[in-house]
CSV table of N, CA and C in Angstrom, one decimal:
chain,number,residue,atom,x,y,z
A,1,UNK,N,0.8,-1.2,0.0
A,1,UNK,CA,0.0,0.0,0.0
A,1,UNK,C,0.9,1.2,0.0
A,2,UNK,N,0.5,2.4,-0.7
A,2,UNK,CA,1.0,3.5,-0.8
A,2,UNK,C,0.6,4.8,-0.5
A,3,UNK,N,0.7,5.5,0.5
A,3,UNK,CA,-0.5,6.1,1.1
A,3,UNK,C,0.2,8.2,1.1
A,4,UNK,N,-1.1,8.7,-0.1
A,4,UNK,CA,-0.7,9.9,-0.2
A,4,UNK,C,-1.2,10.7,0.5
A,5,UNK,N,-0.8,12.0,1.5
A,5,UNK,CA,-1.7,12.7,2.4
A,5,UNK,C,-2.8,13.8,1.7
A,6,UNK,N,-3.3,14.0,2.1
A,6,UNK,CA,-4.2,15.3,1.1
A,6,UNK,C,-3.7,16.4,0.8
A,7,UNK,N,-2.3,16.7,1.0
A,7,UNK,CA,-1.5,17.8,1.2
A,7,UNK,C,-0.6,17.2,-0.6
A,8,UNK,N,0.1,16.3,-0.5
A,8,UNK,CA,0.5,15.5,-1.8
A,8,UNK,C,-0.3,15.2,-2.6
A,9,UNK,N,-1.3,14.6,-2.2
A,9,UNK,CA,-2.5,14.4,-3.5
A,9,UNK,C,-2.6,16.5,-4.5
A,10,UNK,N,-3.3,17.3,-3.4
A,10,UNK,CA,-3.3,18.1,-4.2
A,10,UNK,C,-2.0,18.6,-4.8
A,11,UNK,N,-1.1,18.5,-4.2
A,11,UNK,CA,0.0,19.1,-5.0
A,11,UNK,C,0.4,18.5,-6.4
A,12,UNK,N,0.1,17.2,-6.2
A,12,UNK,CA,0.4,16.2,-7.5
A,12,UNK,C,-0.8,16.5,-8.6
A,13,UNK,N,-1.8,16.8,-8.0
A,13,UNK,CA,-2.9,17.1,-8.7
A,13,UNK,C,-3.1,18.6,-9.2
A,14,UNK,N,-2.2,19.4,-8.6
A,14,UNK,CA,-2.4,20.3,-9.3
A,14,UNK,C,-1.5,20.3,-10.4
A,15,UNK,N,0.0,20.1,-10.3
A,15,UNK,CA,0.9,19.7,-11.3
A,15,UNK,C,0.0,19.0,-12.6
A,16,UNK,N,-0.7,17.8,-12.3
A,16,UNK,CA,-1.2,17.2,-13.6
A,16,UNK,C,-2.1,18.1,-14.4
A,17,UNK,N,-3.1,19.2,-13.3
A,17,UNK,CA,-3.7,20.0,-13.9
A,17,UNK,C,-3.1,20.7,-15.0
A,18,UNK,N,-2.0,21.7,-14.1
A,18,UNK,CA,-1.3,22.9,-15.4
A,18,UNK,C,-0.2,22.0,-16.3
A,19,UNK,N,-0.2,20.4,-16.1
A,19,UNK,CA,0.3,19.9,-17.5
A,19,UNK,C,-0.9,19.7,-18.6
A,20,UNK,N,-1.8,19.6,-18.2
A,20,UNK,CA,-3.4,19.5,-19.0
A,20,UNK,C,-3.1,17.9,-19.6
A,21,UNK,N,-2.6,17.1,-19.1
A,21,UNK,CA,-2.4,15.6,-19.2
A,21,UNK,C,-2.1,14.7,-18.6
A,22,UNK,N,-2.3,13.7,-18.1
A,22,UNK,CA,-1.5,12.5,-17.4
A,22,UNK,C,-2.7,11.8,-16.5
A,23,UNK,N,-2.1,10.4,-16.2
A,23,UNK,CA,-3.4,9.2,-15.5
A,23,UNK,C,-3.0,9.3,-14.0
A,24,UNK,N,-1.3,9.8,-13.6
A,24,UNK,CA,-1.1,9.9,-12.1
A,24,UNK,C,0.5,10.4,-11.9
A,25,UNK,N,0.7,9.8,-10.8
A,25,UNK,CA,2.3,9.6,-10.8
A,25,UNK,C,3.1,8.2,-10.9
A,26,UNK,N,4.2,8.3,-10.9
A,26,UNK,CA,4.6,7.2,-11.1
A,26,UNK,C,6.1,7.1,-10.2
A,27,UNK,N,6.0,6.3,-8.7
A,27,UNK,CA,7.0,6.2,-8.3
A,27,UNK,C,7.8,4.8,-7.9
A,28,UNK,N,9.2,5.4,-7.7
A,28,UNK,CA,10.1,4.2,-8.2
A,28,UNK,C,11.3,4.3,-7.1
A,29,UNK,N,12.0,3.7,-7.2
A,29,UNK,CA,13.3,3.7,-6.5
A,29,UNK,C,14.4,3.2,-8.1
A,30,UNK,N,15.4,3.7,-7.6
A,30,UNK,CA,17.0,4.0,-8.4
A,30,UNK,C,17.8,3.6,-7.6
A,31,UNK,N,19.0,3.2,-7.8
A,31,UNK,CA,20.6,2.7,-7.5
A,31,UNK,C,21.2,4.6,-7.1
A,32,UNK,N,21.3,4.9,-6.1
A,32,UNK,CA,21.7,6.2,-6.4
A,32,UNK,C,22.5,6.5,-4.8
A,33,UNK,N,23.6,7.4,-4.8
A,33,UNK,CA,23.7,8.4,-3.2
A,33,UNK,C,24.8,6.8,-2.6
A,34,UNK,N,25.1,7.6,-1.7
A,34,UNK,CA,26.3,6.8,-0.9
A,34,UNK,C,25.4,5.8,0.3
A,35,UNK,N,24.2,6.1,0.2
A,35,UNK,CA,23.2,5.3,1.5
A,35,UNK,C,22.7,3.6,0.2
A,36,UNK,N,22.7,4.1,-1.3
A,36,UNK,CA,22.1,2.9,-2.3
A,36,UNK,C,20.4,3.5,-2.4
A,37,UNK,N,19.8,3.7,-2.5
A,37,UNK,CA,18.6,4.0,-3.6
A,37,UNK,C,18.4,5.6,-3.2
A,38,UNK,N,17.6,5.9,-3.8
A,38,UNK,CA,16.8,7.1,-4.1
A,38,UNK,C,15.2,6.9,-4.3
A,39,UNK,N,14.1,8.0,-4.4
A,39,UNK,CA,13.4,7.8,-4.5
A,39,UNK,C,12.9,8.4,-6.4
A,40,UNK,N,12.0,7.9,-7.1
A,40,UNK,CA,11.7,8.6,-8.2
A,40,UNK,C,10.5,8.7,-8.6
A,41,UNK,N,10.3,10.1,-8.8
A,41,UNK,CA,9.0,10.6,-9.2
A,41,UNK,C,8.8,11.0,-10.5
A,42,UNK,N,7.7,10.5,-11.3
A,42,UNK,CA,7.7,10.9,-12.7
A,42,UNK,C,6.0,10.9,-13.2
A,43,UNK,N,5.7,11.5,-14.3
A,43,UNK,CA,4.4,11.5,-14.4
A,43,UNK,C,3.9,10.3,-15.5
A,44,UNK,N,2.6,10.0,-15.3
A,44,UNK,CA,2.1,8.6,-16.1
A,44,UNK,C,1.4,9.1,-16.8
A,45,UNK,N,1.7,9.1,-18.5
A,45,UNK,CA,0.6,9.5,-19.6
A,45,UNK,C,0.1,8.4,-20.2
A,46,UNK,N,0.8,6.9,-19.9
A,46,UNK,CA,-0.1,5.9,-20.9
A,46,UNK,C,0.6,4.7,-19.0
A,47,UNK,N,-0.7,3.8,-18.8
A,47,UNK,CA,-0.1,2.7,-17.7
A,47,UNK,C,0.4,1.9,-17.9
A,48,UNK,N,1.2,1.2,-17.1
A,48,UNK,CA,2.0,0.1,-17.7
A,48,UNK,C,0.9,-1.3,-17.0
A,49,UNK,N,0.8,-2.0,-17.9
A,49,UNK,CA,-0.1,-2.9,-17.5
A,49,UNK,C,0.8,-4.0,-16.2
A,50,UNK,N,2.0,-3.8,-16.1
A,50,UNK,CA,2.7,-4.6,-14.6
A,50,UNK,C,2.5,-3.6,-13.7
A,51,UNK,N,2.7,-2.5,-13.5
A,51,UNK,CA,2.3,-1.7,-12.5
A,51,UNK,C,1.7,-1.7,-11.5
A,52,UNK,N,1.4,-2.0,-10.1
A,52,UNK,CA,0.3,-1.9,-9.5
A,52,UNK,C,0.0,-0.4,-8.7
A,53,UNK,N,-1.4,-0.3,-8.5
A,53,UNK,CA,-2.0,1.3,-8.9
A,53,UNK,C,-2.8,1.3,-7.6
A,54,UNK,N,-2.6,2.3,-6.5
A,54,UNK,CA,-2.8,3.1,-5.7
A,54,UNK,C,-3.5,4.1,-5.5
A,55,UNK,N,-5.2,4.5,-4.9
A,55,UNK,CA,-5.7,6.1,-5.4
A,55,UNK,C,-5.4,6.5,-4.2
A,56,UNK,N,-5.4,7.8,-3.8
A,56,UNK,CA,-5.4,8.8,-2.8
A,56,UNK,C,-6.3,9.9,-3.3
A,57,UNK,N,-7.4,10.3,-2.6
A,57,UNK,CA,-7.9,11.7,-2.7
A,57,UNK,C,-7.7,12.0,-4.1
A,58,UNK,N,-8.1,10.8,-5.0
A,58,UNK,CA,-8.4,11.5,-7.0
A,58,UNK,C,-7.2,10.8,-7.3
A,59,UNK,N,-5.9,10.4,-6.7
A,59,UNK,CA,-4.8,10.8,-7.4
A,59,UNK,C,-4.3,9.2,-7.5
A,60,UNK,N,-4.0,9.1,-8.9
A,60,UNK,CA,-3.4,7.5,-9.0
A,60,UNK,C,-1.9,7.8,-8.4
A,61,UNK,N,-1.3,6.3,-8.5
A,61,UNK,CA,0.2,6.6,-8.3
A,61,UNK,C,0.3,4.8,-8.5
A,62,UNK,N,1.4,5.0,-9.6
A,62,UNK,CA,1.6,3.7,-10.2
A,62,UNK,C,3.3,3.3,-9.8
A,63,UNK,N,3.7,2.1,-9.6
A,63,UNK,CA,4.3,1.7,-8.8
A,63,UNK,C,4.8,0.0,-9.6
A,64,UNK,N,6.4,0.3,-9.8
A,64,UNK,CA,7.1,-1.1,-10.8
A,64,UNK,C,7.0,-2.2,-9.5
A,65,UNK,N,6.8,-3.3,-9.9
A,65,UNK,CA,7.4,-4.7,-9.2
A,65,UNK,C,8.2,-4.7,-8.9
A,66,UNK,N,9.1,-4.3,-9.0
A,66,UNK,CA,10.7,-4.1,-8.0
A,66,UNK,C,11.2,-3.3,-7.2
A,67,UNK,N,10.0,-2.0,-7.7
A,67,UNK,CA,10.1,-0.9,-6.3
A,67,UNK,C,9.2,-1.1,-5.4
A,68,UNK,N,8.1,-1.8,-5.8
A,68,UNK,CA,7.0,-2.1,-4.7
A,68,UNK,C,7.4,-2.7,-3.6
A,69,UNK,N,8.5,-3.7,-3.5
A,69,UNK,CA,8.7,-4.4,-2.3
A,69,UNK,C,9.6,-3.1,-1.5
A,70,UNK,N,10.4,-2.1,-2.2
A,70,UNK,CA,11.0,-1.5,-1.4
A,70,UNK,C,10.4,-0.2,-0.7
A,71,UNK,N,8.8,-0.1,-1.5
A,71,UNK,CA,7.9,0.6,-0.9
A,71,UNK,C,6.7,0.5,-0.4
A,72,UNK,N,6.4,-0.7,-0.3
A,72,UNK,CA,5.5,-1.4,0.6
A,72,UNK,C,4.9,-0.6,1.6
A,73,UNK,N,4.0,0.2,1.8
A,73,UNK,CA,3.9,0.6,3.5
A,73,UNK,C,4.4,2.2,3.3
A,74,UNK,N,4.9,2.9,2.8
A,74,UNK,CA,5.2,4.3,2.4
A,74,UNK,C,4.4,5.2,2.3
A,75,UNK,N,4.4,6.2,2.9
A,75,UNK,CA,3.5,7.4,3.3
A,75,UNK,C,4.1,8.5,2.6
A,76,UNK,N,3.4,9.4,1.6
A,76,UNK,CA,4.4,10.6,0.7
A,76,UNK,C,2.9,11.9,1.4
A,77,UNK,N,3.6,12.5,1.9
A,77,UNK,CA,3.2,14.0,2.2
A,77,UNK,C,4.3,15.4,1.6
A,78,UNK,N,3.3,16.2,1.4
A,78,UNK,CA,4.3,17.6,0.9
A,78,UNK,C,4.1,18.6,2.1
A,79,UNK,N,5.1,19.2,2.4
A,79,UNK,CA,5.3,19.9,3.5
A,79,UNK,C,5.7,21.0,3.1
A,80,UNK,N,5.9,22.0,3.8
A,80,UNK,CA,6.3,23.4,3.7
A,80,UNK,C,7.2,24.0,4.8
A,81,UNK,N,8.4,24.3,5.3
A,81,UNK,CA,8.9,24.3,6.3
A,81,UNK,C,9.7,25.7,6.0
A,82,UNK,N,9.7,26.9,6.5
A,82,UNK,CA,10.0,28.4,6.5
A,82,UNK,C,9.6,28.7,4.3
A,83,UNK,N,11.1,28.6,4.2
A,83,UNK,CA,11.2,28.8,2.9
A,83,UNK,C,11.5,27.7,1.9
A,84,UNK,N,11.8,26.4,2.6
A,84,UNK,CA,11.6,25.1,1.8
A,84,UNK,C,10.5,24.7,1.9
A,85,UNK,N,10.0,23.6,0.4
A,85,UNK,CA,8.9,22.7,0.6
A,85,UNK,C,9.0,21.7,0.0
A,86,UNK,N,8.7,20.6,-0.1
A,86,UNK,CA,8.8,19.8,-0.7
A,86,UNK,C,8.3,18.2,-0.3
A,87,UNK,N,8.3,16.9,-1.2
A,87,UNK,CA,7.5,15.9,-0.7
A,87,UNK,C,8.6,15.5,0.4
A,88,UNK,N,8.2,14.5,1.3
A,88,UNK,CA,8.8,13.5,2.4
A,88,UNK,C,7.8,12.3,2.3
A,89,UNK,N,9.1,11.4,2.4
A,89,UNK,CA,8.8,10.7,2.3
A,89,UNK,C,8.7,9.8,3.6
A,90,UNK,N,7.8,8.9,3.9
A,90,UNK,CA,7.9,8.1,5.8
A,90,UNK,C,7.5,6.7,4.8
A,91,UNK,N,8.7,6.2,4.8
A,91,UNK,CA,9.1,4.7,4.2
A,91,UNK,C,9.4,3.6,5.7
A,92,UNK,N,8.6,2.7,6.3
A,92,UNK,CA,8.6,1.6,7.2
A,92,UNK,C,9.8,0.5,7.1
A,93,UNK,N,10.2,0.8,5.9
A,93,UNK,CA,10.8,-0.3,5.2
A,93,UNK,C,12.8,0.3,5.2
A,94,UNK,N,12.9,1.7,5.2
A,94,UNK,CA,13.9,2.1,5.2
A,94,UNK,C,14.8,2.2,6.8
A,95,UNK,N,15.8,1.6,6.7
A,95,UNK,CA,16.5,1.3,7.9
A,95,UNK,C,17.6,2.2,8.0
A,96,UNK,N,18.2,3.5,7.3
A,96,UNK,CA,18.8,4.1,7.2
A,96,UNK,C,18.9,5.1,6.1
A,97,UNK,N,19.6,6.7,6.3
A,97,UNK,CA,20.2,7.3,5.1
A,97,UNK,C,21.2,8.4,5.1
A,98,UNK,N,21.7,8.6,4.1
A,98,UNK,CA,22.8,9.0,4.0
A,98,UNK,C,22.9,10.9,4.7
A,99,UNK,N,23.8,11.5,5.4
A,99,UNK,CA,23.6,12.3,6.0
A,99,UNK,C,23.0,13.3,5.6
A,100,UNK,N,22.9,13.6,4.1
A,100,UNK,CA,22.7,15.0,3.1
A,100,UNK,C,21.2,14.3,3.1
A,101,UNK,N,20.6,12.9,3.2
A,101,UNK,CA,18.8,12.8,3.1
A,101,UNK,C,18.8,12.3,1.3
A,102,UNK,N,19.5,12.5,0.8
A,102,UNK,CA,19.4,12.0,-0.4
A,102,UNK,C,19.3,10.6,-1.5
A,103,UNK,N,19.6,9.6,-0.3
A,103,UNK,CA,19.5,8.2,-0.5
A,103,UNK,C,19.4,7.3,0.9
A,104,UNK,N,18.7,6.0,0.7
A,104,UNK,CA,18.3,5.6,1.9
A,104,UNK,C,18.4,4.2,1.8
A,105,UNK,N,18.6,3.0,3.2
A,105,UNK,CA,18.7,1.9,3.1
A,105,UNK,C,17.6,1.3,3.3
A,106,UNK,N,17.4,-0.3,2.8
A,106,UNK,CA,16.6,-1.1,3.6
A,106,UNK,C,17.0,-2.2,4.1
């Protein structure tokens, strides 16, 4: 399960809006950062029929077979914090990351 807060739903939803296209998001994990993965966000204009698919408040979010076991149980909210904002991620499955936040273990 993949669980978006109402705070990320709209954010992702408004993005799809002022692109005037797309079925959701689509996230993934990468080989990346000195901790070994990353997270990846990208938009979905056609599904991939392996994918398994997630709604939140409107918002699909499609998810590969190989990232799924590493995101099993992941919570994505968008926050706003003084002059930064941006999503966070609260992954159950992640046992560590690297000190800069930019890659994470399981």
């Amino acid at each position: 399960m993949i669980h978006l807060t109402e705070s990320a739903a709209q954010h992702v939803a408004n993005f799809i809006t002022s692109r005037g296209k797309g079925e959701g998001i689509r996230l993934g994990v990468k080989t990346s950062g000195c901790s070994g993965l990353a997270y990846v966000l990208e938009f979905v204009d056609e599904a991939n029929p392996h994918d398994t698919v997630f709604e939140n408040h409107g918002v699909k979010v499609f998810v590969d077979p190989k990232s799924l076991v590493y995101l099993d149980g992941l919570e994505m909210d968008y926050v706003k914090n003084g002059l930064n904002e941006g999503f966070e991620f609260n992954n159950p499955n992640q046992k560590g990351e690297c000190g800069c936040g930019e890659s994470f273990t399981v």
